Short mmCIF file of C-alpha atoms in Angstrom, two decimals:
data_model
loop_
_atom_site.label_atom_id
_atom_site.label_comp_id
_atom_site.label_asym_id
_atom_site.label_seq_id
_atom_site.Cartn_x
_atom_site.Cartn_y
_atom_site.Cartn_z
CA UNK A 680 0.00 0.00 0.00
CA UNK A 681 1.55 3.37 -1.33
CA UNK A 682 1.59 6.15 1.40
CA UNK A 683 2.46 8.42 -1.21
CA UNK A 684 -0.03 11.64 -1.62
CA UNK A 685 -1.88 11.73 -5.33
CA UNK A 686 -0.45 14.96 -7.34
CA UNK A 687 -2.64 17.82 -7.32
CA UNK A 688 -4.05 19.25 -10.67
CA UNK A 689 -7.25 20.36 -11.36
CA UNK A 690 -10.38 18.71 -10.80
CA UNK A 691 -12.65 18.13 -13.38
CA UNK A 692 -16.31 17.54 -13.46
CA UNK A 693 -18.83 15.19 -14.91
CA UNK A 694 -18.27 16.96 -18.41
CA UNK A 695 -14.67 17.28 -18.58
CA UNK A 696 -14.42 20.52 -17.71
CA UNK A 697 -12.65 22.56 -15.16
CA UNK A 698 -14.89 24.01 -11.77
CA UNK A 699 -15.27 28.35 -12.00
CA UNK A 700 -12.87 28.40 -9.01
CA UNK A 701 -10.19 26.53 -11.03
CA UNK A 702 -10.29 28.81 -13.80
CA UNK A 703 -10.68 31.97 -11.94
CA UNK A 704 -7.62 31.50 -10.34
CA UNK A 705 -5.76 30.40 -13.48
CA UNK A 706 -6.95 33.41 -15.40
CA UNK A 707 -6.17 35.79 -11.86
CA UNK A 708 -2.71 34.18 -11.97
CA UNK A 709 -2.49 35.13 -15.59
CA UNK A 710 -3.87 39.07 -14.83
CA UNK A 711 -1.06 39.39 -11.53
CA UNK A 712 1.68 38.33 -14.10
CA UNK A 713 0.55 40.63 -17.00
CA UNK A 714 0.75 43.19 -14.15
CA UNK A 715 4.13 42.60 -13.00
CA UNK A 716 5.35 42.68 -16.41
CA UNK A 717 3.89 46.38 -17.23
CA UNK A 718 4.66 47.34 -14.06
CA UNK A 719 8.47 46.34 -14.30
CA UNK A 720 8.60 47.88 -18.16
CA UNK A 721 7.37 51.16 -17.03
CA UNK A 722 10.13 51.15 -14.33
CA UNK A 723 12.62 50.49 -17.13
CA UNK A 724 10.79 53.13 -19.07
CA UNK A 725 11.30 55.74 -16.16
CA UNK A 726 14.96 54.24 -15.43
CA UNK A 727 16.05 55.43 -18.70
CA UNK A 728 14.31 58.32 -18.97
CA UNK A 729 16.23 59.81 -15.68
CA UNK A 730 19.34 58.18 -17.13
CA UNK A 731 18.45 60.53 -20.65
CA UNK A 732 18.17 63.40 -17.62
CA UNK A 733 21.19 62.91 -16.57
CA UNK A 734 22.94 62.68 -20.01
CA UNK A 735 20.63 65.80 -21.19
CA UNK A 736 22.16 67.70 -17.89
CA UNK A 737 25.82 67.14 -18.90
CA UNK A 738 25.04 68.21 -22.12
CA UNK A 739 23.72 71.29 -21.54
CA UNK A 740 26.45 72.29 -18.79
CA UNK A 741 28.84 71.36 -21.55
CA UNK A 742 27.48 73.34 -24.92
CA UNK A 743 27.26 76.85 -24.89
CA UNK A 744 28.70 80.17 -26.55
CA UNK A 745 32.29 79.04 -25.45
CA UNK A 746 33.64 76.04 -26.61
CA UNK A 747 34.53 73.82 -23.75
CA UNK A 748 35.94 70.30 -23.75
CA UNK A 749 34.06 67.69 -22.32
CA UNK A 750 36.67 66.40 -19.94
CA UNK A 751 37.30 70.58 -18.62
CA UNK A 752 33.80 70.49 -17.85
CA UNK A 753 33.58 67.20 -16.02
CA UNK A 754 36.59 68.19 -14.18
CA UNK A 755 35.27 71.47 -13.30
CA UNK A 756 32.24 70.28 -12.21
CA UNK A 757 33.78 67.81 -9.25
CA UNK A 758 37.20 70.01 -9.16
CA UNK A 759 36.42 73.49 -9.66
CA UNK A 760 39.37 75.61 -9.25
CA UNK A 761 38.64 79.11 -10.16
CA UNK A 762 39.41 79.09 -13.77
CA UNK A 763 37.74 81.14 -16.01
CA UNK A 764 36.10 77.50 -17.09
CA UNK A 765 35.22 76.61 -13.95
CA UNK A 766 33.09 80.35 -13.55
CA UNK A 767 31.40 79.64 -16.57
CA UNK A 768 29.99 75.78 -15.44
CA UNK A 769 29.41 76.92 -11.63
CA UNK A 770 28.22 80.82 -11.88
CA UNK A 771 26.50 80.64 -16.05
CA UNK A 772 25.67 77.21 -17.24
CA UNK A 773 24.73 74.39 -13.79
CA UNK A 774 22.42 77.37 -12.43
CA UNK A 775 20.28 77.30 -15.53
CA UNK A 776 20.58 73.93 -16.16
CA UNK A 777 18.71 73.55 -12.96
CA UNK A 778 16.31 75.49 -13.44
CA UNK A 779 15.12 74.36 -16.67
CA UNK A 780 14.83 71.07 -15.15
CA UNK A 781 12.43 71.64 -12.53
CA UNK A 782 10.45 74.70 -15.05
CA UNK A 783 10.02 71.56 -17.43
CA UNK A 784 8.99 69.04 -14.92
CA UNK A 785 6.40 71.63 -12.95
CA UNK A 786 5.18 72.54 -16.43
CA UNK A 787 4.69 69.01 -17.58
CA UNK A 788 3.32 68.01 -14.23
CA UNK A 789 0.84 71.07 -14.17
CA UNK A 790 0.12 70.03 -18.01
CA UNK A 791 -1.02 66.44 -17.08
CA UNK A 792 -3.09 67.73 -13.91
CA UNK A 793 -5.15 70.06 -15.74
CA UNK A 794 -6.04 67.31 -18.03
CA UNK A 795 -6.77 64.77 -15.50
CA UNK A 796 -8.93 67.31 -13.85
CA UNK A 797 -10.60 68.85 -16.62
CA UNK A 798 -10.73 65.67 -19.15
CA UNK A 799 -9.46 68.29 -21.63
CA UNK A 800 -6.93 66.67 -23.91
CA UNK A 801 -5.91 70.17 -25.23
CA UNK A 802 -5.44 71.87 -21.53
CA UNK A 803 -2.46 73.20 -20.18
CA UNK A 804 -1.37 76.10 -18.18
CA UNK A 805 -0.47 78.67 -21.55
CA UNK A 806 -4.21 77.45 -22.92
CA UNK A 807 -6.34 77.93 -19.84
CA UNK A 808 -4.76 81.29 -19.19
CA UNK A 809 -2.81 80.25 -16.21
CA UNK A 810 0.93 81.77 -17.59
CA UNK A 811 -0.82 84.70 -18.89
CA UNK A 812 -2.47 85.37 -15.26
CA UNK A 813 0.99 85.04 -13.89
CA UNK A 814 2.14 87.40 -16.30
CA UNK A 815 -0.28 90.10 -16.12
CA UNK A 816 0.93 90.30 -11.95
CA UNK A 817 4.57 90.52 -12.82
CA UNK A 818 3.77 93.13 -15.02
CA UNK A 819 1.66 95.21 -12.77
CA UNK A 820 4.22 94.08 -9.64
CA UNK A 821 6.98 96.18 -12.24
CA UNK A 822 5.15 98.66 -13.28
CA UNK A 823 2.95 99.75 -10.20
CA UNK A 824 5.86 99.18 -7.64
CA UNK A 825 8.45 99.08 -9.34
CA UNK A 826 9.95 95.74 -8.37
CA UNK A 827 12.60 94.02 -10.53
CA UNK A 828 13.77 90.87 -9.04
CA UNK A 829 12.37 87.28 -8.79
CA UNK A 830 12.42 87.45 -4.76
CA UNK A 831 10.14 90.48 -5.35
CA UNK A 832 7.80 89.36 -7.87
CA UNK A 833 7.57 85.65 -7.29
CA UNK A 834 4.05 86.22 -4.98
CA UNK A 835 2.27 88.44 -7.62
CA UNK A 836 3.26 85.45 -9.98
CA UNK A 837 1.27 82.40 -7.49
CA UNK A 838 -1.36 85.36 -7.17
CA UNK A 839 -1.50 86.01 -11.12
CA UNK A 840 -1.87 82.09 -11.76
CA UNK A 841 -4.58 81.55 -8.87
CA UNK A 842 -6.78 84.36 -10.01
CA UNK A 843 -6.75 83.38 -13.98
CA UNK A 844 -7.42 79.42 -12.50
CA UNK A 845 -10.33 80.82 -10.78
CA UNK A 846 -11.80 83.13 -13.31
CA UNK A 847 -10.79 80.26 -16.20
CA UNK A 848 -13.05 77.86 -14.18
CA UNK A 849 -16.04 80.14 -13.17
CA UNK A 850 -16.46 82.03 -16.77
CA UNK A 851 -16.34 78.03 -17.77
CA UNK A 852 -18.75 76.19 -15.81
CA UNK A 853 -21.14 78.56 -15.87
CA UNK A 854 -24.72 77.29 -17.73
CA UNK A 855 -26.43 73.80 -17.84
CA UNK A 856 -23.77 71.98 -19.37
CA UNK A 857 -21.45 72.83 -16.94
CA UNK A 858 -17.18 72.95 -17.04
CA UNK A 859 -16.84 71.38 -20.08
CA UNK A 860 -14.05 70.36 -22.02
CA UNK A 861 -14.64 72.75 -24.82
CA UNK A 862 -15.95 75.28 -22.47
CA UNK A 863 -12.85 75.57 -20.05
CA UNK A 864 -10.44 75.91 -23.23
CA UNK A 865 -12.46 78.73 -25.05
CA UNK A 866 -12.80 80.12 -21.56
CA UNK A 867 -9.03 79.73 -20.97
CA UNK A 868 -7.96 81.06 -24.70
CA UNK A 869 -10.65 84.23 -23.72
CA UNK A 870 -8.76 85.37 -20.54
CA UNK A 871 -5.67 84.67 -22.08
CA UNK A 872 -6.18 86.93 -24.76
CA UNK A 873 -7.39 89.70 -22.15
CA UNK A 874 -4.79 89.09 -20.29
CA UNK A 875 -1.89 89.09 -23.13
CA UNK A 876 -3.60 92.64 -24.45
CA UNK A 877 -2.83 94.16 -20.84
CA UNK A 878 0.97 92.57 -20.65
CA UNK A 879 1.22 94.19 -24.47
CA UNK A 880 -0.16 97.07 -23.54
CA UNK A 881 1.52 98.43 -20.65
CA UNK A 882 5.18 96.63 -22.20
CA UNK A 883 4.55 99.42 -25.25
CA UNK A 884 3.22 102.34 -23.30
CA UNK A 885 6.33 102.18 -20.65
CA UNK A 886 9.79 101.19 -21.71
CA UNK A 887 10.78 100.77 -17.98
CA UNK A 888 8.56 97.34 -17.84
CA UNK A 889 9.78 96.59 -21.35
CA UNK A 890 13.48 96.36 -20.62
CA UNK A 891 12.54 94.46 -17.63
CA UNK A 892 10.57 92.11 -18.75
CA UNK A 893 11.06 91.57 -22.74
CA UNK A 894 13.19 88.81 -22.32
CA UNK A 895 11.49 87.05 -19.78
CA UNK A 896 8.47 87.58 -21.80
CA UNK A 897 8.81 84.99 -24.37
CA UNK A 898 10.24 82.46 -21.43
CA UNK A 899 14.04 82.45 -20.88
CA UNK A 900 16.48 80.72 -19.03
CA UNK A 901 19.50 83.45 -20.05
CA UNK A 902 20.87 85.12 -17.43
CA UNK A 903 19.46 83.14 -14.31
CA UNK A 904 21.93 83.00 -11.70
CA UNK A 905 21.33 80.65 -8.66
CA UNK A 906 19.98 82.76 -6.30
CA UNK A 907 16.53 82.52 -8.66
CA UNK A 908 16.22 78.97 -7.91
CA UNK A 909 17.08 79.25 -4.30
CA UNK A 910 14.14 81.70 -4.02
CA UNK A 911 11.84 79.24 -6.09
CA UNK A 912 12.91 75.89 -5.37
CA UNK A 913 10.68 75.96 -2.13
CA UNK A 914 7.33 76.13 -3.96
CA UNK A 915 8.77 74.19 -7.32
CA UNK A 916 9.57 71.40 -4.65
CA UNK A 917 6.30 71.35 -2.62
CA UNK A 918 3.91 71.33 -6.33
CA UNK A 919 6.38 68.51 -7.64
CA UNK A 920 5.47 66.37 -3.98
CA UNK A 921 2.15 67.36 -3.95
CA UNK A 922 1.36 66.38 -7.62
CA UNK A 923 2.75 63.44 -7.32
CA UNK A 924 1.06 61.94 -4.22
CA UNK A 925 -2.49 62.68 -6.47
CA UNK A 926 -2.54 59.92 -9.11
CA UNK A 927 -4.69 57.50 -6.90
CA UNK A 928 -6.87 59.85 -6.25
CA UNK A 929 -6.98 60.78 -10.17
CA UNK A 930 -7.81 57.57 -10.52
CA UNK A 931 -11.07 57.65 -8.98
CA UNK A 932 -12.10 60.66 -10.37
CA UNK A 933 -11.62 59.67 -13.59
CA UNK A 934 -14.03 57.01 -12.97
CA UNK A 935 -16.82 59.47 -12.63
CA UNK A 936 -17.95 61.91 -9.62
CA UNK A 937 -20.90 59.29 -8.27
CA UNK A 938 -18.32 56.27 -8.56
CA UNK A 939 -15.36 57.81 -6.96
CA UNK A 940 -17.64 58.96 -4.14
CA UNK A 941 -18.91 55.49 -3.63
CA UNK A 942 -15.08 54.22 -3.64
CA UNK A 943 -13.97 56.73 -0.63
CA UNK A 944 -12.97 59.48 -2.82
CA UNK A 945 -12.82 62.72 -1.81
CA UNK A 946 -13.84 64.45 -4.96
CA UNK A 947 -13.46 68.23 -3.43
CA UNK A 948 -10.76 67.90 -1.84
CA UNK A 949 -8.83 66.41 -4.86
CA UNK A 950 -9.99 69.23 -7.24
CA UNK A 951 -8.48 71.57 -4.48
CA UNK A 952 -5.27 70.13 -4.19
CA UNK A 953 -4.58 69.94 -7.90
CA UNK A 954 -5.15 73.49 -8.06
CA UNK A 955 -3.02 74.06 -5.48
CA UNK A 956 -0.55 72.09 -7.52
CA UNK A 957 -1.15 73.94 -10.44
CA UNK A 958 -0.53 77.46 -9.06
CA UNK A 959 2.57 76.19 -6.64
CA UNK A 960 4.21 74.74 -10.25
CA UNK A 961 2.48 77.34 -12.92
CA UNK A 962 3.10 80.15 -10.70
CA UNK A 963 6.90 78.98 -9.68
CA UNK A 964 7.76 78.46 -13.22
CA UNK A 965 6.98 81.90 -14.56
CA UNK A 966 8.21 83.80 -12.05
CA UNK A 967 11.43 82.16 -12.79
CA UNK A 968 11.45 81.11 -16.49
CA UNK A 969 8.21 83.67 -18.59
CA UNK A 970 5.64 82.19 -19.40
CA UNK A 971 6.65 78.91 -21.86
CA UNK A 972 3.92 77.79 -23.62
CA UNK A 973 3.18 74.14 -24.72
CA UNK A 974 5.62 72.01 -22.84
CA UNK A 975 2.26 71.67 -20.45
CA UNK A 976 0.54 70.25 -23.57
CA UNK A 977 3.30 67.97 -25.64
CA UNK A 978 3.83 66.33 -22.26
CA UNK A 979 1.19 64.29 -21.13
CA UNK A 980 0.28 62.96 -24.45
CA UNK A 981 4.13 61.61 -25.01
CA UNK A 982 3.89 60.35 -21.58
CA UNK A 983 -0.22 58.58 -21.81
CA UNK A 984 1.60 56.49 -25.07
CA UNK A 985 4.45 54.63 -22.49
CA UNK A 986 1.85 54.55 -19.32
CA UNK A 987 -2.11 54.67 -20.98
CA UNK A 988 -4.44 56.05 -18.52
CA UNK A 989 -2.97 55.28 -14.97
CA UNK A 990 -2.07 58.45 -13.07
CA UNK A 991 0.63 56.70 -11.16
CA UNK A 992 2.53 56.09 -13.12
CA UNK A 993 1.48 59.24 -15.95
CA UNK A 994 2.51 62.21 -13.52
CA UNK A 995 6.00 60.50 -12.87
CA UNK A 996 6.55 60.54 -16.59
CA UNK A 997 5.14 63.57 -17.10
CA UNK A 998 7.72 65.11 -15.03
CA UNK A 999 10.78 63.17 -16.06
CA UNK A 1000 10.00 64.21 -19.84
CA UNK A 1001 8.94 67.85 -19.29
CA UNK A 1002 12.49 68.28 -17.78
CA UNK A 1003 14.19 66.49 -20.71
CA UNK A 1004 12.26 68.85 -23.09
CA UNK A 1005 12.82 71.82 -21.64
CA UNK A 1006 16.74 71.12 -21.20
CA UNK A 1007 17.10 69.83 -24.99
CA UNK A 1008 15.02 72.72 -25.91
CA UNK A 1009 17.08 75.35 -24.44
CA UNK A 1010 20.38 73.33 -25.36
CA UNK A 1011 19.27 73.54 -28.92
CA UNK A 1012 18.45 77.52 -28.58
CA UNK A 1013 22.11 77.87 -28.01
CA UNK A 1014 23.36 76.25 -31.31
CA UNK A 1015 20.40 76.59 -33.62
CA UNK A 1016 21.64 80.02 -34.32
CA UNK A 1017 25.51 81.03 -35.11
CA UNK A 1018 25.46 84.71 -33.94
CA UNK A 1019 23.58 84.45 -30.59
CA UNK A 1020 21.02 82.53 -28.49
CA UNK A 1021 17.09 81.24 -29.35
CA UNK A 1022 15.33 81.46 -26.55
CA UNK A 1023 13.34 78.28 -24.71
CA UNK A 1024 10.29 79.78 -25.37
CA UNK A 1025 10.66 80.27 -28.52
CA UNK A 1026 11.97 76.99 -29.06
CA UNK A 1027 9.28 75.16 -27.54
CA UNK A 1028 6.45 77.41 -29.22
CA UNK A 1029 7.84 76.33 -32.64
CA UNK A 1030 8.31 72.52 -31.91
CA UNK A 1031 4.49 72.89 -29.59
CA UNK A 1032 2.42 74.36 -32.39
CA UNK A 1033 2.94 71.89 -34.89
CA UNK A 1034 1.96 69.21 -32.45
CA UNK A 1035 -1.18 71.53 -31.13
CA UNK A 1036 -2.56 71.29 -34.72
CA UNK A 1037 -1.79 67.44 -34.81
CA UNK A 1038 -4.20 66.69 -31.64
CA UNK A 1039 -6.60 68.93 -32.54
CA UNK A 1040 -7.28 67.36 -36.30
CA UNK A 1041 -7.27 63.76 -34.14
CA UNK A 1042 -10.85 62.34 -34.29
CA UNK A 1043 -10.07 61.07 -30.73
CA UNK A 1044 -8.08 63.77 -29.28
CA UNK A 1045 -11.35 63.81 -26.51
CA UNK A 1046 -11.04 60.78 -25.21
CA UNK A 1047 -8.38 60.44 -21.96
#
């Protein structure tokens, strides 16, 4: 007599074929491993895209007006010695290649929030007004009081950005039919254009705000020393966190108002801290950079093709390539022309619009 236990497969019934509970767990095993596999390629995915960041970094510390060689740059960067070389990495080129890494990942961030929140495939902070709003404060900050510096003008920016949101929203939603997509971006293209006739206005009328602010105008990263990101990086920092903790709560939304609230969602509250996102990284980023327009667009759609729908995974992305972006866009405004420098805004507005028309001709460019 054998002691041995029988080996256990599946049990099959009178017909031959396996019980529901069999199955079910077959085709649950088969789900969890699908999982594991997207999950571990979008980890790969985000792997090398900070690895890209990191090249994208060295290359913009190491191209620019003056010809330096790779290997002076490196060695200036972990051995600076005072050199002429070593002024131009340390005091010229790392400051603003920090900065236009955390502009481009707030403005890619604040690009896929909008959408998430709005389900508006075309929204982003230049198209719903929010840069302009920002814009029409630093312009009044110079021209009513006279102030000139980032550290002065950086709470008329979060104040600018807030008060377009707002407006953007209300002017949007009002009616039957409520905040719609369409609605919020004519809304949003409306104040925009108010607000760019009072910024074009005043800039004319007084040549005081126009020396002050023509450059940072069309969104520029020329000239900005370190002590602009050390009065930034505070709010830049706290948007990028905040932002990033949202995508399960994106999640539900997405899934409807009546559904999310049934799931434990906190629908409210969630629409309040994404705007509070929005105006910490909108309003950060202008003060610093001008308002750049389109990087809040491009952005989420390059990152939806590598992670679909999910938010977790979307507003990671979305940040990792907005920084790449903006740092080969401003790299490339430094070569592109022999005689002098193209600036990021410009750069991004010519590589943006071309992809603006694309979505919009898209027969499914509404559906998120």
């Amino acid at each position: 007599m054998s002691l041995e236990r029988p080996s256990a497969g599946p049990v099959f019934g009178e017909d031959g074929e396996a019980p529901d509970s069999v199955a079910a767990a077959t085709e649950l095993d088969r789900r969890t491993d699908a999982t594991a596999r997207i999950h571990l390629l979008r980890t790969v995915g985000l792997s090398a895209l900070l690895v890209g960041l990191a090249v994208c970094v060295l290359v913009s510390i190491a191209v620019g007006a003056k010809a330096i060689p790779l290997g002076t740059v490196v060695d200036a960067l972990f051995n600076p010695d005072g050199s002429y070389n070593a002024s131009v990495v340390w005091e010229l080129r790392l400051p603003r290649t920090v900065l236009g890494i955390f502009v481009g990942a707030a403005l890619g961030l604040a690009g896929a929030l909008m959408q998430a929140l709005t389900r508006n495939p075309i929204a982003e902070p230049g198209i719903l007004g929010v840069n302009s709003g920002a814009a029409a404060a630093v312009v009044t900050a110079i021209f009513v009081f006279g102030m000139t510096g980032v550290d002065a003008y950086v709470w008329f920016a979060f104040v600018g950005a807030a008060i377009a949101a707002v407006l953007v929203y209300a002017l949007g939603s009002r009616g039957r039919s409520g905040a719609t997509p369409v609605r919020l971006a004519l809304a949003g293209t409306a104040i925009a254009a108010v607000l760019q006739g009072f910024v074009y206005g005043i800039t004319v009328l007084n040549e005081f705000v126009f020396d002050q602010i023509r450059f940072w105008q069309v969104g520029s990263l020329v000239g900005r020393d370190i002590e602009i990101f050390v009065r930034i990086w505070p709010f830049l920092i706290a948007g990028i966190l905040l932002a990033l903790t949202l995508g399960p709560a994106l999640n539900a939304v997405a899934l409807g108002e009546d559904l999310a609230a049934a799931l434990g969602a906190r629908v409210n509250r969630t629409r309040a801290l994404v705007a509070l996102a929005i105006v910490l990284l909108c309003g950060g980023a202008t003060a610093a950079a001008g308002p750049i327009w389109f990087v809040g667009l491009i952005v989420p759609h390059l990152a939806r093709t590598f992670t679909g729908p999910d938010q977790r995974w979307l507003l990671p992305y979305a940040a990792a390539i907005g920084a790449v972006l903006l740092t080969l866009a401003d790299t490339a405004g430094r070569v592109i022309t022999s005689g002098g420098e193209l600036e990021v805004g410009i750069v991004t507005a010519l590589i943006g619009a071309p992809v603006f028309i694309y979505l919009v001709r898209r027969r499914r460019m509404a559906q998120l």
